[in-house]
């Protein structure tokens, strides 16, 4: 009975880790829908989307569910794309090998330690997710820095247009005068035009590489302006002003939710830390939890409630702007 409960707790923990990674990797429905509308608006695919929506009315329930599943898996970016967005000198196979190696290391450490061997999958799963979490952390930091550089880049591009430079030359100027990661992407877009790639395609590729909503607005504005005309410099100034206001609101939200984020970190990190301390100070006292049936129930309940608490805290402090 004790082994069964621990195995169930291990299964719940691993399933929660998979769900957490999936929730981070898969874009939200709101963001995906907004990006799709912007892309359709820029490329003039309203008729195609209308025909698709009409054809979806003719599907039966089985076809609709199959289409939804296919769309869900299709919306998940590949690991290589995440590595590219993080700008890391790694390959997908290297990351997977590191993850498998860390999983084996965690299992081996538990087997060699006096802890019960059933803790091996838990520790192995925690260590195995470290490469993916590192990629997500670097990617998030890079995209966040890119978003903060956008207002200055738009103002520089606007001044370049008012000075008489072409839009292509303005991209090169932004790439030379700003810092990475924004300079890297704009410079790449400028270099692609030298090889004969159209500007519209280069901008679309850059917007696909960097999943930033402000960049998608910027790309849509340029593509629409090239089709309909208008004062592009004034449009860029308005977009830059809008981005600055959004960044100010996000900074205010971060300040107001700082206490909640710190409380969540302490509440989630304190139980494992105390477990390790008590394991070192009084080994027999902790091992009673594994030998007694009530202790096993307590461990399983603690793991489940910790995961539920983490999800609730994340939901409370996450405010979309």
PDB file of C-alpha atoms in Angstrom:
ATOM      1  CA  UNK A   1       0.000   0.000   0.000  1.00  0.00           C
ATOM      2  CA  UNK A   2       2.812   2.402   0.860  1.00  0.00           C
ATOM      3  CA  UNK A   3       4.642   1.727  -2.416  1.00  0.00           C
ATOM      4  CA  UNK A   4       1.411   2.185  -4.382  1.00  0.00           C
ATOM      5  CA  UNK A   5       0.743   5.597  -2.852  1.00  0.00           C
ATOM      6  CA  UNK A   6       4.292   6.758  -3.539  1.00  0.00           C
ATOM      7  CA  UNK A   7       4.032   5.567  -7.133  1.00  0.00           C
ATOM      8  CA  UNK A   8       0.747   7.501  -7.505  1.00  0.00           C
ATOM      9  CA  UNK A   9       2.387  10.605  -6.057  1.00  0.00           C
ATOM     10  CA  UNK A  10       5.304  10.212  -8.477  1.00  0.00           C
ATOM     11  CA  UNK A  11       2.864   9.883 -11.387  1.00  0.00           C
ATOM     12  CA  UNK A  12       0.967  13.014 -10.345  1.00  0.00           C
ATOM     13  CA  UNK A  13       4.224  14.946 -10.022  1.00  0.00           C
ATOM     14  CA  UNK A  14       5.547  13.893 -13.427  1.00  0.00           C
ATOM     15  CA  UNK A  15       2.171  14.576 -15.071  1.00  0.00           C
ATOM     16  CA  UNK A  16       2.108  18.037 -13.497  1.00  0.00           C
ATOM     17  CA  UNK A  17       5.596  18.750 -14.823  1.00  0.00           C
ATOM     18  CA  UNK A  18       4.496  17.739 -18.317  1.00  0.00           C
ATOM     19  CA  UNK A  19       1.386  19.912 -18.026  1.00  0.00           C
ATOM     20  CA  UNK A  20       3.470  22.854 -16.817  1.00  0.00           C
ATOM     21  CA  UNK A  21       5.919  22.566 -19.712  1.00  0.00           C
ATOM     22  CA  UNK A  22       3.033  22.217 -22.181  1.00  0.00           C
ATOM     23  CA  UNK A  23       1.315  25.320 -20.776  1.00  0.00           C
ATOM     24  CA  UNK A  24       4.535  27.282 -21.224  1.00  0.00           C
ATOM     25  CA  UNK A  25       5.326  25.983 -24.690  1.00  0.00           C
ATOM     26  CA  UNK A  26       1.850  26.345 -26.191  1.00  0.00           C
ATOM     27  CA  UNK A  27       0.834  29.953 -26.851  1.00  0.00           C
ATOM     28  CA  UNK A  28      -2.360  31.216 -25.277  1.00  0.00           C
ATOM     29  CA  UNK A  29      -5.565  31.234 -27.301  1.00  0.00           C
ATOM     30  CA  UNK A  30      -5.883  35.007 -27.008  1.00  0.00           C
ATOM     31  CA  UNK A  31      -2.364  35.652 -28.298  1.00  0.00           C
ATOM     32  CA  UNK A  32      -2.715  33.127 -31.108  1.00  0.00           C
ATOM     33  CA  UNK A  33      -6.046  34.568 -32.243  1.00  0.00           C
ATOM     34  CA  UNK A  34      -4.678  38.128 -32.232  1.00  0.00           C
ATOM     35  CA  UNK A  35      -1.600  37.149 -34.209  1.00  0.00           C
ATOM     36  CA  UNK A  36      -3.757  35.270 -36.722  1.00  0.00           C
ATOM     37  CA  UNK A  37      -5.987  38.299 -37.231  1.00  0.00           C
ATOM     38  CA  UNK A  38      -2.976  40.572 -37.696  1.00  0.00           C
ATOM     39  CA  UNK A  39      -1.418  38.163 -40.182  1.00  0.00           C
ATOM     40  CA  UNK A  40      -4.652  37.869 -42.154  1.00  0.00           C
ATOM     41  CA  UNK A  41      -5.032  41.647 -42.146  1.00  0.00           C
ATOM     42  CA  UNK A  42      -1.487  42.157 -43.411  1.00  0.00           C
ATOM     43  CA  UNK A  43      -1.617  39.490 -46.104  1.00  0.00           C
ATOM     44  CA  UNK A  44      -5.214  40.082 -47.177  1.00  0.00           C
ATOM     45  CA  UNK A  45      -6.490  36.585 -46.421  1.00  0.00           C
ATOM     46  CA  UNK A  46      -9.921  37.514 -45.154  1.00  0.00           C
ATOM     47  CA  UNK A  47     -11.627  35.646 -47.959  1.00  0.00           C
ATOM     48  CA  UNK A  48      -9.650  32.516 -47.202  1.00  0.00           C
ATOM     49  CA  UNK A  49     -10.491  32.656 -43.506  1.00  0.00           C
ATOM     50  CA  UNK A  50     -14.160  33.186 -44.351  1.00  0.00           C
ATOM     51  CA  UNK A  51     -14.227  30.152 -46.620  1.00  0.00           C
ATOM     52  CA  UNK A  52     -12.505  28.099 -43.943  1.00  0.00           C
ATOM     53  CA  UNK A  53     -15.069  29.178 -41.363  1.00  0.00           C
ATOM     54  CA  UNK A  54     -17.904  28.264 -43.756  1.00  0.00           C
ATOM     55  CA  UNK A  55     -16.394  24.880 -44.469  1.00  0.00           C
ATOM     56  CA  UNK A  56     -16.046  24.263 -40.746  1.00  0.00           C
ATOM     57  CA  UNK A  57     -19.822  24.551 -40.450  1.00  0.00           C
ATOM     58  CA  UNK A  58     -20.150  21.519 -42.718  1.00  0.00           C
ATOM     59  CA  UNK A  59     -17.898  19.356 -40.515  1.00  0.00           C
ATOM     60  CA  UNK A  60     -19.375  16.844 -38.167  1.00  0.00           C
ATOM     61  CA  UNK A  61     -18.333  16.643 -34.535  1.00  0.00           C
ATOM     62  CA  UNK A  62     -15.643  14.023 -35.209  1.00  0.00           C
ATOM     63  CA  UNK A  63     -13.988  16.096 -37.917  1.00  0.00           C
ATOM     64  CA  UNK A  64     -14.121  19.227 -35.757  1.00  0.00           C
ATOM     65  CA  UNK A  65     -12.434  17.475 -32.835  1.00  0.00           C
ATOM     66  CA  UNK A  66      -9.776  16.010 -35.155  1.00  0.00           C
ATOM     67  CA  UNK A  67      -9.177  19.445 -36.664  1.00  0.00           C
ATOM     68  CA  UNK A  68      -8.877  20.992 -33.201  1.00  0.00           C
ATOM     69  CA  UNK A  69      -6.330  18.372 -32.128  1.00  0.00           C
ATOM     70  CA  UNK A  70      -4.325  18.874 -35.318  1.00  0.00           C
ATOM     71  CA  UNK A  71      -4.364  22.646 -34.838  1.00  0.00           C
ATOM     72  CA  UNK A  72      -3.279  22.287 -31.200  1.00  0.00           C
ATOM     73  CA  UNK A  73      -0.263  20.172 -32.099  1.00  0.00           C
ATOM     74  CA  UNK A  74       0.496  22.415 -35.068  1.00  0.00           C
ATOM     75  CA  UNK A  75       0.570  25.478 -32.818  1.00  0.00           C
ATOM     76  CA  UNK A  76       3.343  23.974 -30.681  1.00  0.00           C
ATOM     77  CA  UNK A  77       6.695  25.329 -31.865  1.00  0.00           C
ATOM     78  CA  UNK A  78       9.476  22.838 -32.288  1.00  0.00           C
ATOM     79  CA  UNK A  79      12.381  22.576 -29.885  1.00  0.00           C
ATOM     80  CA  UNK A  80      14.729  23.862 -32.589  1.00  0.00           C
ATOM     81  CA  UNK A  81      12.623  27.001 -32.931  1.00  0.00           C
ATOM     82  CA  UNK A  82      12.807  27.652 -29.198  1.00  0.00           C
ATOM     83  CA  UNK A  83      16.579  27.205 -29.286  1.00  0.00           C
ATOM     84  CA  UNK A  84      16.778  29.649 -32.202  1.00  0.00           C
ATOM     85  CA  UNK A  85      14.625  32.175 -30.350  1.00  0.00           C
ATOM     86  CA  UNK A  86      16.885  31.806 -27.305  1.00  0.00           C
ATOM     87  CA  UNK A  87      19.928  32.360 -29.580  1.00  0.00           C
ATOM     88  CA  UNK A  88      21.807  29.394 -28.080  1.00  0.00           C
ATOM     89  CA  UNK A  89      24.541  27.443 -29.843  1.00  0.00           C
ATOM     90  CA  UNK A  90      22.819  24.109 -29.307  1.00  0.00           C
ATOM     91  CA  UNK A  91      20.943  21.512 -31.327  1.00  0.00           C
ATOM     92  CA  UNK A  92      17.763  19.630 -30.447  1.00  0.00           C
ATOM     93  CA  UNK A  93      19.633  16.330 -30.157  1.00  0.00           C
ATOM     94  CA  UNK A  94      22.142  17.841 -27.731  1.00  0.00           C
ATOM     95  CA  UNK A  95      19.370  19.172 -25.503  1.00  0.00           C
ATOM     96  CA  UNK A  96      17.561  15.824 -25.482  1.00  0.00           C
ATOM     97  CA  UNK A  97      20.791  13.965 -24.678  1.00  0.00           C
ATOM     98  CA  UNK A  98      21.495  16.339 -21.800  1.00  0.00           C
ATOM     99  CA  UNK A  99      17.973  15.830 -20.484  1.00  0.00           C
ATOM    100  CA  UNK A 100      18.259  12.037 -20.643  1.00  0.00           C
ATOM    101  CA  UNK A 101      21.694  12.159 -18.999  1.00  0.00           C
ATOM    102  CA  UNK A 102      20.436  14.351 -16.141  1.00  0.00           C
ATOM    103  CA  UNK A 103      17.456  12.043 -15.636  1.00  0.00           C
ATOM    104  CA  UNK A 104      19.805   9.052 -15.330  1.00  0.00           C
ATOM    105  CA  UNK A 105      22.048  11.039 -12.976  1.00  0.00           C
ATOM    106  CA  UNK A 106      19.124  11.842 -10.696  1.00  0.00           C
ATOM    107  CA  UNK A 107      18.000   8.221 -10.567  1.00  0.00           C
ATOM    108  CA  UNK A 108      21.565   7.041  -9.903  1.00  0.00           C
ATOM    109  CA  UNK A 109      22.053   9.528  -7.054  1.00  0.00           C
ATOM    110  CA  UNK A 110      18.876   8.367  -5.333  1.00  0.00           C
ATOM    111  CA  UNK A 111      19.826   4.699  -5.727  1.00  0.00           C
ATOM    112  CA  UNK A 112      23.259   5.391  -4.214  1.00  0.00           C
ATOM    113  CA  UNK A 113      21.768   7.438  -1.351  1.00  0.00           C
ATOM    114  CA  UNK A 114      19.856   6.110   1.682  1.00  0.00           C
ATOM    115  CA  UNK A 115      16.605   7.599   0.341  1.00  0.00           C
ATOM    116  CA  UNK A 116      13.899   5.213  -0.959  1.00  0.00           C
ATOM    117  CA  UNK A 117      14.463   4.281  -4.611  1.00  0.00           C
ATOM    118  CA  UNK A 118      10.948   5.439  -5.478  1.00  0.00           C
ATOM    119  CA  UNK A 119      12.262   9.015  -5.240  1.00  0.00           C
ATOM    120  CA  UNK A 120      14.492   8.299  -8.256  1.00  0.00           C
ATOM    121  CA  UNK A 121      11.893   9.156 -10.952  1.00  0.00           C
ATOM    122  CA  UNK A 122      10.984  12.389  -9.135  1.00  0.00           C
ATOM    123  CA  UNK A 123      14.571  13.628  -8.848  1.00  0.00           C
ATOM    124  CA  UNK A 124      15.328  12.381 -12.363  1.00  0.00           C
ATOM    125  CA  UNK A 125      12.316  14.233 -13.794  1.00  0.00           C
ATOM    126  CA  UNK A 126      13.317  17.432 -11.985  1.00  0.00           C
ATOM    127  CA  UNK A 127      16.890  17.260 -13.307  1.00  0.00           C
ATOM    128  CA  UNK A 128      15.743  16.172 -16.772  1.00  0.00           C
ATOM    129  CA  UNK A 129      13.623  19.285 -17.215  1.00  0.00           C
ATOM    130  CA  UNK A 130      16.506  21.638 -16.356  1.00  0.00           C
ATOM    131  CA  UNK A 131      17.787  21.998 -19.981  1.00  0.00           C
ATOM    132  CA  UNK A 132      14.289  22.840 -21.225  1.00  0.00           C
ATOM    133  CA  UNK A 133      13.681  25.272 -18.377  1.00  0.00           C
ATOM    134  CA  UNK A 134      17.022  26.952 -19.106  1.00  0.00           C
ATOM    135  CA  UNK A 135      16.081  27.378 -22.770  1.00  0.00           C
ATOM    136  CA  UNK A 136      12.711  28.833 -21.787  1.00  0.00           C
ATOM    137  CA  UNK A 137      14.382  31.200 -19.305  1.00  0.00           C
ATOM    138  CA  UNK A 138      16.939  32.469 -21.838  1.00  0.00           C
ATOM    139  CA  UNK A 139      14.251  32.755 -24.519  1.00  0.00           C
ATOM    140  CA  UNK A 140      11.923  34.707 -22.241  1.00  0.00           C
ATOM    141  CA  UNK A 141      14.715  37.066 -21.166  1.00  0.00           C
ATOM    142  CA  UNK A 142      15.763  37.677 -24.782  1.00  0.00           C
ATOM    143  CA  UNK A 143      12.212  38.336 -25.998  1.00  0.00           C
ATOM    144  CA  UNK A 144      11.575  40.634 -23.025  1.00  0.00           C
ATOM    145  CA  UNK A 145      14.724  42.628 -23.794  1.00  0.00           C
ATOM    146  CA  UNK A 146      13.687  42.799 -27.454  1.00  0.00           C
ATOM    147  CA  UNK A 147      10.310  44.240 -26.452  1.00  0.00           C
ATOM    148  CA  UNK A 148      11.923  46.901 -24.264  1.00  0.00           C
ATOM    149  CA  UNK A 149      14.153  47.984 -27.172  1.00  0.00           C
ATOM    150  CA  UNK A 150      11.247  48.353 -29.600  1.00  0.00           C
ATOM    151  CA  UNK A 151      10.224  51.975 -28.764  1.00  0.00           C
ATOM    152  CA  UNK A 152      13.751  53.328 -29.268  1.00  0.00           C
ATOM    153  CA  UNK A 153      14.125  51.369 -32.501  1.00  0.00           C
ATOM    154  CA  UNK A 154      10.829  52.701 -33.869  1.00  0.00           C
ATOM    155  CA  UNK A 155      11.785  56.271 -33.002  1.00  0.00           C
ATOM    156  CA  UNK A 156      15.167  55.819 -34.699  1.00  0.00           C
ATOM    157  CA  UNK A 157      13.500  54.344 -37.767  1.00  0.00           C
ATOM    158  CA  UNK A 158      10.976  57.193 -37.844  1.00  0.00           C
ATOM    159  CA  UNK A 159      13.720  59.833 -37.685  1.00  0.00           C
ATOM    160  CA  UNK A 160      15.576  57.994 -40.424  1.00  0.00           C
ATOM    161  CA  UNK A 161      12.512  58.166 -42.699  1.00  0.00           C
ATOM    162  CA  UNK A 162      12.022  61.868 -41.988  1.00  0.00           C
ATOM    163  CA  UNK A 163      15.696  62.465 -42.841  1.00  0.00           C
ATOM    164  CA  UNK A 164      15.094  61.051 -46.328  1.00  0.00           C
ATOM    165  CA  UNK A 165      16.432  57.523 -45.932  1.00  0.00           C
ATOM    166  CA  UNK A 166      14.599  54.559 -47.378  1.00  0.00           C
ATOM    167  CA  UNK A 167      12.927  51.975 -45.181  1.00  0.00           C
ATOM    168  CA  UNK A 168      15.576  49.405 -46.110  1.00  0.00           C
ATOM    169  CA  UNK A 169      18.352  51.802 -45.102  1.00  0.00           C
ATOM    170  CA  UNK A 170      16.503  52.502 -41.861  1.00  0.00           C
ATOM    171  CA  UNK A 171      16.609  48.802 -40.988  1.00  0.00           C
ATOM    172  CA  UNK A 172      20.368  48.830 -41.504  1.00  0.00           C
ATOM    173  CA  UNK A 173      20.694  51.942 -39.333  1.00  0.00           C
ATOM    174  CA  UNK A 174      18.728  50.309 -36.515  1.00  0.00           C
ATOM    175  CA  UNK A 175      20.927  47.235 -36.789  1.00  0.00           C
ATOM    176  CA  UNK A 176      24.093  49.341 -36.502  1.00  0.00           C
ATOM    177  CA  UNK A 177      23.029  51.770 -33.790  1.00  0.00           C
ATOM    178  CA  UNK A 178      21.199  49.476 -31.352  1.00  0.00           C
ATOM    179  CA  UNK A 179      22.330  46.494 -29.314  1.00  0.00           C
ATOM    180  CA  UNK A 180      21.405  42.818 -29.369  1.00  0.00           C
ATOM    181  CA  UNK A 181      18.958  41.139 -29.586  1.00  0.00           C
ATOM    182  CA  UNK A 182      17.040  43.784 -31.563  1.00  0.00           C
ATOM    183  CA  UNK A 183      20.106  44.767 -33.576  1.00  0.00           C
ATOM    184  CA  UNK A 184      20.698  41.133 -34.544  1.00  0.00           C
ATOM    185  CA  UNK A 185      17.186  40.659 -35.930  1.00  0.00           C
ATOM    186  CA  UNK A 186      17.006  43.982 -37.783  1.00  0.00           C
ATOM    187  CA  UNK A 187      20.496  43.468 -39.200  1.00  0.00           C
ATOM    188  CA  UNK A 188      19.488  40.000 -40.380  1.00  0.00           C
ATOM    189  CA  UNK A 189      16.411  41.471 -42.036  1.00  0.00           C
ATOM    190  CA  UNK A 190      18.586  44.110 -43.729  1.00  0.00           C
ATOM    191  CA  UNK A 191      21.099  41.512 -44.937  1.00  0.00           C
ATOM    192  CA  UNK A 192      18.346  39.314 -46.358  1.00  0.00           C
ATOM    193  CA  UNK A 193      17.284  42.144 -48.661  1.00  0.00           C
ATOM    194  CA  UNK A 194      20.801  42.251 -50.097  1.00  0.00           C
ATOM    195  CA  UNK A 195      20.319  38.652 -51.230  1.00  0.00           C
ATOM    196  CA  UNK A 196      17.137  39.522 -53.080  1.00  0.00           C
ATOM    197  CA  UNK A 197      14.544  38.563 -50.502  1.00  0.00           C
ATOM    198  CA  UNK A 198      11.580  41.008 -50.608  1.00  0.00           C
ATOM    199  CA  UNK A 199      11.170  43.356 -47.662  1.00  0.00           C
ATOM    200  CA  UNK A 200       7.667  42.068 -46.909  1.00  0.00           C
ATOM    201  CA  UNK A 201       8.930  38.506 -46.624  1.00  0.00           C
ATOM    202  CA  UNK A 202      11.902  39.534 -44.473  1.00  0.00           C
ATOM    203  CA  UNK A 203       9.655  41.412 -42.051  1.00  0.00           C
ATOM    204  CA  UNK A 204       7.242  38.475 -41.845  1.00  0.00           C
ATOM    205  CA  UNK A 205      10.118  36.083 -41.126  1.00  0.00           C
ATOM    206  CA  UNK A 206      11.407  38.371 -38.378  1.00  0.00           C
ATOM    207  CA  UNK A 207       7.930  38.537 -36.806  1.00  0.00           C
ATOM    208  CA  UNK A 208       7.742  34.728 -36.914  1.00  0.00           C
ATOM    209  CA  UNK A 209      11.169  34.339 -35.282  1.00  0.00           C
ATOM    210  CA  UNK A 210      10.339  36.710 -32.411  1.00  0.00           C
ATOM    211  CA  UNK A 211       6.920  36.005 -30.842  1.00  0.00           C
ATOM    212  CA  UNK A 212       6.368  39.577 -29.688  1.00  0.00           C
ATOM    213  CA  UNK A 213       2.977  41.220 -30.128  1.00  0.00           C
ATOM    214  CA  UNK A 214       4.475  44.704 -30.565  1.00  0.00           C
ATOM    215  CA  UNK A 215       6.707  43.419 -33.365  1.00  0.00           C
ATOM    216  CA  UNK A 216       3.665  41.840 -35.012  1.00  0.00           C
ATOM    217  CA  UNK A 217       1.869  45.224 -34.889  1.00  0.00           C
ATOM    218  CA  UNK A 218       4.972  46.843 -36.371  1.00  0.00           C
ATOM    219  CA  UNK A 219       5.156  44.305 -39.194  1.00  0.00           C
ATOM    220  CA  UNK A 220       1.437  44.631 -39.948  1.00  0.00           C
ATOM    221  CA  UNK A 221       1.656  48.430 -40.025  1.00  0.00           C
ATOM    222  CA  UNK A 222       4.539  48.368 -42.515  1.00  0.00           C
ATOM    223  CA  UNK A 223       2.881  45.806 -44.780  1.00  0.00           C
ATOM    224  CA  UNK A 224      -0.404  47.716 -44.801  1.00  0.00           C
ATOM    225  CA  UNK A 225       1.347  51.017 -45.424  1.00  0.00           C
ATOM    226  CA  UNK A 226       3.174  49.559 -48.414  1.00  0.00           C
ATOM    227  CA  UNK A 227      -0.172  48.433 -49.850  1.00  0.00           C
ATOM    228  CA  UNK A 228      -2.347  51.462 -49.048  1.00  0.00           C
ATOM    229  CA  UNK A 229       0.130  54.334 -48.552  1.00  0.00           C
ATOM    230  CA  UNK A 230       0.298  56.914 -45.787  1.00  0.00           C
ATOM    231  CA  UNK A 231       2.818  58.597 -43.493  1.00  0.00           C
ATOM    232  CA  UNK A 232       4.850  55.681 -42.165  1.00  0.00           C
ATOM    233  CA  UNK A 233       6.943  57.889 -39.860  1.00  0.00           C
ATOM    234  CA  UNK A 234       3.845  59.098 -38.042  1.00  0.00           C
ATOM    235  CA  UNK A 235       2.530  55.539 -37.769  1.00  0.00           C
ATOM    236  CA  UNK A 236       5.804  54.363 -36.236  1.00  0.00           C
ATOM    237  CA  UNK A 237       5.737  57.236 -33.727  1.00  0.00           C
ATOM    238  CA  UNK A 238       2.242  56.254 -32.596  1.00  0.00           C
ATOM    239  CA  UNK A 239       3.177  52.592 -32.277  1.00  0.00           C
ATOM    240  CA  UNK A 240       6.291  53.505 -30.280  1.00  0.00           C
ATOM    241  CA  UNK A 241       4.212  55.698 -27.948  1.00  0.00           C
ATOM    242  CA  UNK A 242       1.714  52.872 -27.467  1.00  0.00           C
ATOM    243  CA  UNK A 243       4.501  50.402 -26.655  1.00  0.00           C
ATOM    244  CA  UNK A 244       5.986  52.779 -24.079  1.00  0.00           C
ATOM    245  CA  UNK A 245       2.621  53.099 -22.344  1.00  0.00           C
ATOM    246  CA  UNK A 246       2.229  49.318 -22.278  1.00  0.00           C
ATOM    247  CA  UNK A 247       5.696  48.902 -20.771  1.00  0.00           C
ATOM    248  CA  UNK A 248       4.837  51.432 -18.062  1.00  0.00           C
ATOM    249  CA  UNK A 249       1.665  49.517 -17.185  1.00  0.00           C
ATOM    250  CA  UNK A 250       3.577  46.232 -17.132  1.00  0.00           C
ATOM    251  CA  UNK A 251       6.169  47.758 -14.799  1.00  0.00           C
ATOM    252  CA  UNK A 252       3.405  48.923 -12.454  1.00  0.00           C
ATOM    253  CA  UNK A 253       1.869  45.454 -12.456  1.00  0.00           C
ATOM    254  CA  UNK A 254       5.245  43.860 -11.719  1.00  0.00           C
ATOM    255  CA  UNK A 255       5.695  46.189  -8.747  1.00  0.00           C
ATOM    256  CA  UNK A 256       2.204  45.496  -7.377  1.00  0.00           C
ATOM    257  CA  UNK A 257       2.532  41.721  -7.758  1.00  0.00           C
ATOM    258  CA  UNK A 258       6.079  41.545  -6.377  1.00  0.00           C
ATOM    259  CA  UNK A 259       4.891  40.561  -2.906  1.00  0.00           C
ATOM    260  CA  UNK A 260       2.749  37.760  -4.338  1.00  0.00           C
ATOM    261  CA  UNK A 261       5.600  36.415  -6.449  1.00  0.00           C
ATOM    262  CA  UNK A 262       7.973  36.470  -3.483  1.00  0.00           C
ATOM    263  CA  UNK A 263       5.394  34.779  -1.254  1.00  0.00           C
ATOM    264  CA  UNK A 264       4.872  32.077  -3.859  1.00  0.00           C
ATOM    265  CA  UNK A 265       8.614  31.445  -4.120  1.00  0.00           C
ATOM    266  CA  UNK A 266       8.991  31.133  -0.341  1.00  0.00           C
ATOM    267  CA  UNK A 267       5.916  28.936   0.094  1.00  0.00           C
ATOM    268  CA  UNK A 268       6.974  26.588  -2.700  1.00  0.00           C
ATOM    269  CA  UNK A 269      10.634  26.379  -1.737  1.00  0.00           C
ATOM    270  CA  UNK A 270      10.283  26.104   2.037  1.00  0.00           C
ATOM    271  CA  UNK A 271       8.860  22.532   2.332  1.00  0.00           C
ATOM    272  CA  UNK A 272      11.560  20.837   0.174  1.00  0.00           C
ATOM    273  CA  UNK A 273      14.264  22.826   1.970  1.00  0.00           C
ATOM    274  CA  UNK A 274      12.965  21.843   5.403  1.00  0.00           C
ATOM    275  CA  UNK A 275      12.700  18.223   4.251  1.00  0.00           C
ATOM    276  CA  UNK A 276      16.391  18.168   3.318  1.00  0.00           C
ATOM    277  CA  UNK A 277      17.383  19.898   6.557  1.00  0.00           C
ATOM    278  CA  UNK A 278      15.417  17.463   8.711  1.00  0.00           C
ATOM    279  CA  UNK A 279      16.798  14.570   6.687  1.00  0.00           C
ATOM    280  CA  UNK A 280      20.278  15.683   7.667  1.00  0.00           C
ATOM    281  CA  UNK A 281      19.478  16.592  11.283  1.00  0.00           C
ATOM    282  CA  UNK A 282      17.162  13.719  12.231  1.00  0.00           C
ATOM    283  CA  UNK A 283      17.148  10.952   9.646  1.00  0.00           C
ATOM    284  CA  UNK A 284      14.974   8.518  11.602  1.00  0.00           C
ATOM    285  CA  UNK A 285      12.323  11.163  12.220  1.00  0.00           C
ATOM    286  CA  UNK A 286      11.904  11.792   8.490  1.00  0.00           C
ATOM    287  CA  UNK A 287      11.988   8.120   7.528  1.00  0.00           C
ATOM    288  CA  UNK A 288       8.933   7.576   9.729  1.00  0.00           C
ATOM    289  CA  UNK A 289       6.935   9.285   6.978  1.00  0.00           C
ATOM    290  CA  UNK A 290       7.888   6.473   4.598  1.00  0.00           C
ATOM    291  CA  UNK A 291       7.422   3.602   7.018  1.00  0.00           C
ATOM    292  CA  UNK A 292       4.026   4.597   8.360  1.00  0.00           C
ATOM    293  CA  UNK A 293       0.868   4.521   6.227  1.00  0.00           C
ATOM    294  CA  UNK A 294      -0.295   7.885   7.561  1.00  0.00           C
ATOM    295  CA  UNK A 295       3.064   9.425   6.672  1.00  0.00           C
ATOM    296  CA  UNK A 296       2.720   8.166   3.108  1.00  0.00           C
ATOM    297  CA  UNK A 297      -0.696   9.816   2.848  1.00  0.00           C
ATOM    298  CA  UNK A 298       0.830  13.032   4.163  1.00  0.00           C
ATOM    299  CA  UNK A 299       3.634  12.981   1.563  1.00  0.00           C
ATOM    300  CA  UNK A 300       1.209  12.347  -1.300  1.00  0.00           C
ATOM    301  CA  UNK A 301      -1.125  15.098  -0.055  1.00  0.00           C
ATOM    302  CA  UNK A 302       1.790  17.535   0.335  1.00  0.00           C
ATOM    303  CA  UNK A 303       2.986  16.983  -3.234  1.00  0.00           C
ATOM    304  CA  UNK A 304      -0.504  17.419  -4.703  1.00  0.00           C
ATOM    305  CA  UNK A 305      -1.310  20.518  -2.634  1.00  0.00           C
ATOM    306  CA  UNK A 306       2.071  22.068  -3.471  1.00  0.00           C
ATOM    307  CA  UNK A 307       1.363  21.728  -7.186  1.00  0.00           C
ATOM    308  CA  UNK A 308      -2.178  23.080  -6.804  1.00  0.00           C
ATOM    309  CA  UNK A 309      -0.875  26.022  -4.778  1.00  0.00           C
ATOM    310  CA  UNK A 310       1.760  26.784  -7.406  1.00  0.00           C
ATOM    311  CA  UNK A 311      -0.867  26.881 -10.166  1.00  0.00           C
ATOM    312  CA  UNK A 312      -3.215  29.068  -8.091  1.00  0.00           C
ATOM    313  CA  UNK A 313      -0.470  31.557  -7.200  1.00  0.00           C
ATOM    314  CA  UNK A 314       0.666  31.738 -10.831  1.00  0.00           C
ATOM    315  CA  UNK A 315      -2.921  32.380 -11.915  1.00  0.00           C
ATOM    316  CA  UNK A 316      -3.358  35.182  -9.369  1.00  0.00           C
ATOM    317  CA  UNK A 317      -0.164  37.080 -10.184  1.00  0.00           C
ATOM    318  CA  UNK A 318      -0.445  36.700 -13.971  1.00  0.00           C
ATOM    319  CA  UNK A 319      -2.137  39.806 -15.387  1.00  0.00           C
ATOM    320  CA  UNK A 320      -2.248  40.286 -19.140  1.00  0.00           C
ATOM    321  CA  UNK A 321      -1.868  43.763 -20.608  1.00  0.00           C
TER     322      UNK A 321
END
